Amino acid sequence: MAQDNLEIGAEELLDRIVDGDLPVTTIERIIASQDMMGQIQKKAARLLGPRGLMPNAKMGTLVPSPDKLEPLLNELGNSRPYRTDKEGIVHVAIGKASMGTEKLIGNLEAVLKEIYENKPETYGKAKKAKKASSKGPYVLRAHLGATQSRGTIRLDPRTVDPSSPSYMSDTLKKN
């Protein structure tokens, strides 16, 4: 997935966010060093916190010193933040509706390939039984939904498995 926009700055960038010159809705991720956290918490915590944009070590967006910011930017380059629950559900944004169908499908393909490339050796019931390998489907159900819409579209699990002949079939592209 391509990185569309990158803003770099310290206090002046923080002031632009607080003043509304840089809308919070356009921000995907904020990366900061530990020494900037005091200013971020004072000025913008109420704006960034509810949207999940506050830098923190758990998400990998907070570094101990400013000299480690550049390597982190290079490392995060085209990556997207995602989260999983204890049940194994993956939550990831693939784009915005304004991006267009082709770009969204391309992003979805990139996410699915990444998920399957990082598939653990054991999963599901085999993980509990501590077996050497797992049998059965890796994805049991797949849903696609928009943030501000009601409900989701249920996808056929075969269309999201890169090893399947039905992967990203035309029926998925028509929906």
Short mmCIF file of C-alpha atoms in Angstrom, two decimals:
data_model
loop_
_atom_site.label_atom_id
_atom_site.label_comp_id
_atom_site.label_asym_id
_atom_site.label_seq_id
_atom_site.Cartn_x
_atom_site.Cartn_y
_atom_site.Cartn_z
CA MET A 1 0.00 0.00 0.00
CA ALA A 2 1.36 3.35 -0.95
CA GLN A 3 2.13 6.09 1.49
CA ASP A 4 0.21 9.09 0.19
CA ASN A 5 1.38 11.94 2.41
CA LEU A 6 4.16 12.45 4.92
CA GLU A 7 4.37 15.44 7.25
CA ILE A 8 7.50 15.92 9.34
CA GLY A 9 7.81 18.45 12.13
CA ALA A 10 7.81 19.06 15.85
CA GLU A 11 6.15 21.97 17.61
CA GLU A 12 5.09 23.73 14.39
CA LEU A 13 3.38 20.58 13.11
CA LEU A 14 1.70 20.07 16.46
CA ASP A 15 0.43 23.68 16.33
CA ARG A 16 -0.97 23.08 12.82
CA ILE A 17 -2.88 20.05 14.10
CA VAL A 18 -4.26 21.92 17.13
CA ASP A 19 -5.22 25.00 15.05
CA GLY A 20 -7.02 22.81 12.51
CA ASP A 21 -4.72 23.67 9.58
CA LEU A 22 -3.91 19.96 9.31
CA PRO A 23 -7.20 18.07 9.81
CA VAL A 24 -6.98 15.13 12.20
CA THR A 25 -9.14 13.09 9.82
CA THR A 26 -6.30 13.07 7.27
CA ILE A 27 -3.76 11.64 9.73
CA GLU A 28 -3.14 7.89 9.73
CA ARG A 29 -0.30 7.66 12.24
CA ILE A 30 1.82 9.95 14.40
CA ILE A 31 5.39 9.03 15.24
CA ALA A 32 7.19 10.86 18.03
CA SER A 33 10.23 10.73 20.27
CA GLN A 34 9.89 10.50 24.05
CA ASP A 35 10.97 14.14 24.55
CA MET A 36 7.97 15.40 22.50
CA MET A 37 5.36 13.44 24.45
CA GLY A 38 4.92 16.15 27.12
CA GLN A 39 3.98 18.74 24.50
CA ILE A 40 1.77 16.31 22.60
CA GLN A 41 -0.10 15.37 25.77
CA LYS A 42 -0.58 19.02 26.79
CA LYS A 43 -1.67 20.36 23.42
CA ALA A 44 -3.29 17.58 21.44
CA ALA A 45 -4.18 14.61 23.64
CA ARG A 46 -7.91 15.38 23.48
CA LEU A 47 -7.77 15.49 19.69
CA LEU A 48 -5.52 12.50 19.08
CA GLY A 49 -6.43 10.13 21.92
CA PRO A 50 -10.04 9.29 20.95
CA ARG A 51 -8.92 8.63 17.37
CA GLY A 52 -6.16 6.24 18.44
CA LEU A 53 -3.42 8.52 17.10
CA MET A 54 -1.43 9.13 20.30
CA PRO A 55 2.09 7.77 19.86
CA ASN A 56 2.87 4.80 22.11
CA ALA A 57 5.54 2.14 22.39
CA LYS A 58 3.05 -0.72 22.04
CA MET A 59 2.10 0.41 18.54
CA GLY A 60 5.74 1.14 17.67
CA THR A 61 5.13 4.85 17.16
CA LEU A 62 7.13 6.12 20.14
CA VAL A 63 10.93 6.04 20.17
CA PRO A 64 13.27 6.88 23.07
CA SER A 65 15.38 9.47 21.22
CA PRO A 66 14.99 11.71 18.14
CA ASP A 67 17.91 10.05 16.31
CA LYS A 68 15.86 6.84 16.06
CA LEU A 69 12.96 8.56 14.23
CA GLU A 70 14.46 8.32 10.74
CA PRO A 71 15.16 4.56 10.89
CA LEU A 72 11.62 4.04 12.21
CA LEU A 73 10.15 6.06 9.32
CA ASN A 74 12.09 3.94 6.83
CA GLU A 75 10.98 0.75 8.56
CA LEU A 76 7.31 1.72 8.71
CA GLY A 77 7.38 3.11 5.16
CA ASN A 78 4.51 1.31 3.47
CA SER A 79 3.21 -0.65 6.44
CA ARG A 80 -0.27 -0.20 7.83
CA PRO A 81 -1.26 -0.42 11.47
CA TYR A 82 -3.60 -3.29 12.31
CA ARG A 83 -4.86 -5.05 15.40
CA THR A 84 -6.06 -8.51 16.32
CA ASP A 85 -8.25 -9.74 19.15
CA LYS A 86 -7.72 -12.79 21.29
CA GLU A 87 -10.16 -14.68 19.05
CA GLY A 88 -7.85 -14.11 16.07
CA ILE A 89 -9.94 -11.46 14.32
CA VAL A 90 -7.83 -9.07 12.26
CA HIS A 91 -8.95 -5.43 12.01
CA VAL A 92 -7.21 -3.44 9.30
CA ALA A 93 -8.09 -0.39 7.21
CA ILE A 94 -7.48 -0.89 3.50
CA GLY A 95 -8.25 2.66 2.42
CA LYS A 96 -10.92 5.29 2.04
CA ALA A 97 -13.99 5.13 -0.21
CA SER A 98 -12.68 8.14 -2.15
CA MET A 99 -9.66 6.13 -3.33
CA GLY A 100 -11.61 4.20 -5.96
CA THR A 101 -12.29 0.53 -6.50
CA GLU A 102 -9.02 -0.45 -8.18
CA LYS A 103 -6.84 1.02 -5.43
CA LEU A 104 -8.98 -0.54 -2.68
CA ILE A 105 -8.81 -3.98 -4.32
CA GLY A 106 -5.04 -3.61 -4.71
CA ASN A 107 -4.72 -2.72 -1.01
CA LEU A 108 -6.95 -5.65 -0.02
CA GLU A 109 -4.77 -8.02 -2.06
CA ALA A 110 -1.61 -6.67 -0.37
CA VAL A 111 -3.14 -7.15 3.11
CA LEU A 112 -4.33 -10.68 2.36
CA LYS A 113 -0.96 -11.73 0.96
CA GLU A 114 0.77 -10.34 4.05
CA ILE A 115 -1.60 -12.19 6.39
CA TYR A 116 -1.04 -15.49 4.60
CA GLU A 117 2.74 -14.99 4.39
CA ASN A 118 2.87 -14.53 8.17
CA LYS A 119 0.54 -17.43 8.93
CA PRO A 120 1.70 -19.31 12.05
CA GLU A 121 2.63 -22.98 11.72
CA THR A 122 -0.08 -24.00 14.17
CA TYR A 123 -3.45 -22.35 14.51
CA GLY A 124 -6.98 -23.16 15.56
CA LYS A 125 -7.61 -26.46 17.36
CA ALA A 126 -4.13 -27.79 16.52
CA LYS A 127 -2.63 -24.93 18.51
CA LYS A 128 -4.48 -26.06 21.64
CA ALA A 129 -3.48 -29.68 21.10
CA LYS A 130 0.15 -28.61 20.40
CA LYS A 131 0.26 -30.54 17.11
CA ALA A 132 3.08 -29.93 14.65
CA SER A 133 0.84 -28.69 11.84
CA SER A 134 -2.69 -27.50 11.30
CA LYS A 135 -5.29 -28.82 8.93
CA GLY A 136 -8.37 -27.03 7.80
CA PRO A 137 -8.99 -23.51 6.61
CA TYR A 138 -6.94 -20.62 7.96
CA VAL A 139 -9.74 -18.11 7.36
CA LEU A 140 -13.14 -19.26 8.57
CA ARG A 141 -15.09 -16.10 7.71
CA ALA A 142 -14.28 -12.81 6.02
CA HIS A 143 -16.25 -9.56 6.15
CA LEU A 144 -15.67 -6.20 4.53
CA GLY A 145 -17.24 -3.03 5.88
CA ALA A 146 -16.98 0.73 5.95
CA THR A 147 -16.49 2.70 9.15
CA GLN A 148 -19.59 4.85 8.85
CA SER A 149 -21.94 2.26 7.37
CA ARG A 150 -24.33 -0.25 8.82
CA GLY A 151 -23.45 -3.90 8.43
CA THR A 152 -20.76 -5.63 6.45
CA ILE A 153 -20.44 -7.63 3.25
CA ARG A 154 -19.68 -11.30 3.89
CA LEU A 155 -17.01 -12.67 1.57
CA ASP A 156 -16.52 -16.27 0.51
CA PRO A 157 -13.37 -17.44 2.38
CA ARG A 158 -12.07 -19.05 -0.82
CA THR A 159 -11.85 -15.61 -2.46
CA VAL A 160 -9.46 -14.31 0.22
CA ASP A 161 -7.04 -17.28 0.21
CA PRO A 162 -4.10 -16.59 -2.15
CA SER A 163 -3.54 -20.33 -2.67
CA SER A 164 -7.13 -20.86 -3.86
CA PRO A 165 -8.10 -20.86 -7.56
CA SER A 166 -11.01 -18.57 -6.59
CA TYR A 167 -8.67 -15.93 -5.07
CA MET A 168 -9.94 -12.39 -5.71
CA SER A 169 -12.49 -13.75 -8.18
CA ASP A 170 -14.62 -11.49 -10.34
CA THR A 171 -17.56 -11.80 -7.94
CA LEU A 172 -15.48 -10.09 -5.24
CA LYS A 173 -14.43 -7.34 -7.63
CA LYS A 174 -18.06 -6.67 -8.65
CA ASN A 175 -19.18 -6.12 -5.02
#
